[in-house]
Coordinates of N, CA and C in Angstrom, one line a residue:
V7 N 105.2 90.2 123.6 CA 106.1 89.2 123.3 C 107.5 89.7 123.7
P8 N 108.1 89.0 124.6 CA 109.4 89.4 125.1 C 110.5 89.7 124.1
A9 N 110.6 88.9 123.1 CA 111.6 89.1 122.0 C 111.4 90.4 121.3
C10 N 110.2 90.7 121.0 CA 109.8 92.0 120.3 C 110.1 93.2 121.3
E11 N 109.8 93.0 122.5 CA 110.1 94.0 123.5 C 111.6 94.3 123.6
D12 N 112.4 93.2 123.6 CA 113.8 93.4 123.7 C 114.4 94.1 122.5
A13 N 113.9 93.7 121.3 CA 114.3 94.3 120.0 C 114.0 95.8 120.0
A14 N 112.7 96.1 120.5 CA 112.3 97.5 120.5 C 113.2 98.3 121.5
N15 N 113.4 97.8 122.7 CA 114.3 98.5 123.7 C 115.7 98.7 123.2
T16 N 116.2 97.7 122.5 CA 117.6 97.9 121.9 C 117.6 98.9 120.8
A17 N 116.6 99.0 119.9 CA 116.5 100.0 118.9 C 116.4 101.4 119.5
I18 N 115.6 101.5 120.6 CA 115.5 102.8 121.2 C 116.8 103.2 121.9
A19 N 117.4 102.3 122.6 CA 118.7 102.6 123.3 C 119.8 103.0 122.3
N20 N 119.8 102.3 121.2 CA 120.8 102.6 120.1 C 120.4 103.8 119.2
M21 N 119.3 104.4 119.5 CA 118.7 105.5 118.7 C 118.5 105.1 117.2
N22 N 118.0 103.9 117.1 CA 117.7 103.4 115.7 C 116.2 103.2 115.5
A23 N 115.4 103.6 116.4 CA 114.0 103.5 116.2 C 113.4 104.9 115.8
Y24 N 112.6 104.9 114.8 CA 112.1 106.2 114.3 C 110.6 106.2 114.2
L25 N 110.0 107.2 114.8 CA 108.5 107.3 114.9 C 108.1 108.2 113.7
W26 N 107.0 107.9 113.1 CA 106.3 108.8 112.2 C 105.1 109.4 112.9
I27 N 105.1 110.7 113.0 CA 104.1 111.4 113.8 C 103.1 112.2 112.9
N28 N 101.9 111.9 113.1 CA 100.8 112.7 112.3 C 100.2 113.6 113.3
E29 N 100.3 114.9 113.1 CA 99.9 115.9 114.0 C 100.7 115.7 115.3
E30 N 100.1 115.3 116.3 CA 100.8 115.1 117.6 C 100.9 113.6 118.0
F31 N 100.5 112.7 117.2 CA 100.4 111.3 117.6 C 101.3 110.4 116.8
P32 N 102.1 109.5 117.4 CA 102.9 108.6 116.7 C 101.9 107.6 116.0
V33 N 102.1 107.4 114.7 CA 101.2 106.5 113.9 C 102.0 105.3 113.3
S34 N 103.3 105.4 113.3 CA 104.0 104.3 112.7 C 105.5 104.3 113.2
V35 N 106.2 103.2 113.1 CA 107.6 103.1 113.6 C 108.3 102.2 112.7
A36 N 109.6 102.4 112.6 CA 110.5 101.6 111.9 C 111.9 101.6 112.5
H37 N 112.7 100.6 112.4 CA 114.0 100.5 113.0 C 115.1 100.4 111.9
L38 N 116.2 101.0 112.1 CA 117.4 100.8 111.3 C 118.1 99.6 112.0
G39 N 118.6 98.7 111.1 CA 119.4 97.6 111.7 C 120.3 97.0 110.6
R40 N 121.0 96.0 111.0 CA 121.9 95.3 110.2 C 122.8 96.2 109.3
P41 N 123.6 97.0 110.0 CA 124.5 97.8 109.2 C 125.6 97.0 108.5
T42 N 126.0 97.4 107.3 CA 127.1 96.7 106.6 C 128.1 97.8 106.3
K43 N 129.1 97.4 105.5 CA 130.1 98.4 105.1 C 129.5 99.5 104.3
N44 N 128.6 99.2 103.5 CA 128.0 100.2 102.5 C 126.5 100.5 102.7
G45 N 125.9 99.8 103.6 CA 124.4 100.0 103.6 C 123.8 99.6 105.0
V46 N 122.5 99.7 105.0 CA 121.8 99.4 106.2 C 120.4 98.9 105.9
S47 N 119.8 98.1 106.8 CA 118.5 97.6 106.5 C 117.5 98.4 107.4
I48 N 116.3 98.4 106.9 CA 115.1 99.0 107.6 C 114.2 97.8 108.0
R49 N 113.8 97.7 109.2 CA 113.1 96.6 109.7 C 112.1 97.0 110.7
A50 N 111.3 96.0 111.2 CA 110.4 96.2 112.3 C 109.4 97.4 112.0
V51 N 108.9 97.5 110.8 CA 108.0 98.5 110.5 C 106.6 98.1 111.1
Y52 N 106.0 99.0 111.8 CA 104.8 98.7 112.5 C 103.9 99.9 112.5
T53 N 102.6 99.7 112.1 CA 101.6 100.7 112.2 C 100.4 100.1 112.9
P54 N 99.9 100.7 114.0 CA 98.8 100.1 114.7 C 97.6 100.0 113.8
P55 N 96.7 99.0 114.0 CA 95.6 98.8 113.1 C 94.7 100.0 112.8
M56 N 94.5 100.9 113.8 CA 93.7 102.1 113.6 C 94.3 103.1 112.6
Y57 N 95.6 103.0 112.4 CA 96.2 104.0 111.5 C 96.6 103.4 110.1
R58 N 96.3 102.1 109.9 CA 96.7 101.4 108.7 C 95.9 101.9 107.5
K59 N 96.4 101.7 106.3 CA 95.7 102.1 105.0 C 95.7 103.6 104.8
K60 N 96.6 104.3 105.5 CA 96.6 105.8 105.4 C 98.0 106.3 104.9
G61 N 98.9 105.3 104.6 CA 100.2 105.7 104.0 C 101.3 105.9 105.0
Y62 N 101.0 105.7 106.3 CA 102.0 106.0 107.3 C 103.2 105.1 107.3
G63 N 102.9 103.8 107.1 CA 104.0 102.8 107.0 C 104.9 103.1 105.8
S64 N 104.3 103.5 104.7 CA 105.1 103.8 103.5 C 105.9 105.1 103.7
A65 N 105.3 106.0 104.4 CA 106.0 107.3 104.7 C 107.2 107.1 105.6
V66 N 107.1 106.3 106.6 CA 108.2 106.2 107.5 C 109.3 105.4 106.8
V67 N 109.0 104.4 106.0 CA 110.0 103.6 105.3 C 110.7 104.5 104.3
A68 N 110.0 105.3 103.5 CA 110.6 106.1 102.5 C 111.4 107.2 103.1
H69 N 111.0 107.8 104.2 CA 111.7 108.9 104.9 C 113.0 108.3 105.5
L70 N 112.9 107.2 106.1 CA 114.1 106.6 106.8 C 115.1 106.1 105.7
S71 N 114.6 105.6 104.6 CA 115.5 105.3 103.5 C 116.3 106.5 103.0
Q72 N 115.6 107.6 102.8 CA 116.2 108.8 102.4 C 117.2 109.3 103.4
L73 N 116.9 109.3 104.7 CA 117.8 109.7 105.7 C 119.1 108.9 105.7
A74 N 118.9 107.6 105.5 CA 120.1 106.7 105.5 C 121.0 107.0 104.3
L75 N 120.4 107.2 103.1 CA 121.2 107.6 101.9 C 121.8 108.9 102.0
Q76 N 121.1 109.9 102.6 CA 121.7 111.2 102.8 C 122.8 111.2 103.9
G77 N 122.8 110.2 104.8 CA 123.8 110.0 105.8 C 125.0 109.3 105.3
G78 N 125.1 108.9 104.0 CA 126.2 108.3 103.5 C 126.1 106.8 103.1
E79 N 125.0 106.2 103.5 CA 124.8 104.8 103.1 C 124.7 104.8 101.6
K80 N 125.3 103.7 101.0 CA 125.2 103.6 99.5 C 123.9 102.9 99.1
F81 N 123.3 102.1 100.0 CA 122.1 101.4 99.7 C 121.3 101.1 101.0
C82 N 120.0 100.9 100.8 CA 119.2 100.4 101.9 C 118.5 99.1 101.5
T83 N 118.4 98.2 102.4 CA 117.6 97.0 102.2 C 116.4 97.1 103.1
L84 N 115.4 96.4 102.7 CA 114.1 96.4 103.5 C 113.9 94.9 103.9
Y85 N 113.9 94.7 105.2 CA 113.6 93.4 105.7 C 112.1 93.2 105.6
K86 N 111.6 92.1 105.0 CA 110.1 91.9 105.0 C 109.8 90.5 105.2
D87 N 108.6 90.3 105.6 CA 108.1 88.9 105.8 C 107.4 88.6 104.5
A88 N 107.9 87.6 103.8 CA 107.3 87.2 102.5 C 105.8 86.9 102.5
C89 N 105.3 86.5 103.7 CA 103.9 86.2 103.8 C 103.0 87.4 104.1
N90 N 103.7 88.6 104.3 CA 102.9 89.8 104.7 C 102.6 90.6 103.4
S91 N 101.4 90.4 102.9 CA 101.0 91.1 101.7 C 101.0 92.6 101.8
T92 N 100.8 93.2 103.0 CA 100.8 94.6 103.2 C 102.2 95.1 103.0
S93 N 103.2 94.6 103.7 CA 104.5 95.1 103.6 C 105.1 94.9 102.1
N94 N 104.7 93.8 101.5 CA 105.1 93.5 100.1 C 104.6 94.6 99.2
H95 N 103.4 95.0 99.4 CA 102.8 96.1 98.5 C 103.5 97.4 98.8
I96 N 103.7 97.7 100.1 CA 104.4 99.0 100.5 C 105.8 99.1 99.9
Y97 N 106.6 98.0 100.0 CA 107.9 98.1 99.6 C 108.0 98.1 98.1
Q98 N 107.1 97.5 97.4 CA 107.2 97.6 95.9 C 106.8 99.0 95.4
S99 N 106.0 99.7 96.2 CA 105.5 101.0 95.7 C 106.5 102.1 96.0
I100 N 107.5 101.8 96.9 CA 108.5 102.9 97.3 C 109.6 103.0 96.2
V101 N 109.8 102.1 95.4 CA 110.9 102.1 94.4 C 111.1 103.4 93.8

C-alpha cells in the first residue's frame, strides 16, 4: 500500500522507526510520531504473522515508551485502532 510505504520511508528517514530484534532477525517494528510540547505518540506497531503471540509487539512498545520517557518526554500516547483486539490487549497490559 503506497501510503504505508510512504509513512515507513518517512519514519526511517527521520530516524523514528525502531526494530525489535530477536537474536539476529527483526521481529517487530514501531514508529515514534506526533510529537507535542510534552510528549510523543507511538504508532505503526507491526509484527509479521509468523512472530505474533510471542510478546514482540509488547516488547517494542514498552521499550520505545521507556526510551521516550528517559529522553525527556513527560508522557507517551499509543495510537491504536479501536477495532484491533490484539493491539488493545497489548496496550492494556503495558500499563
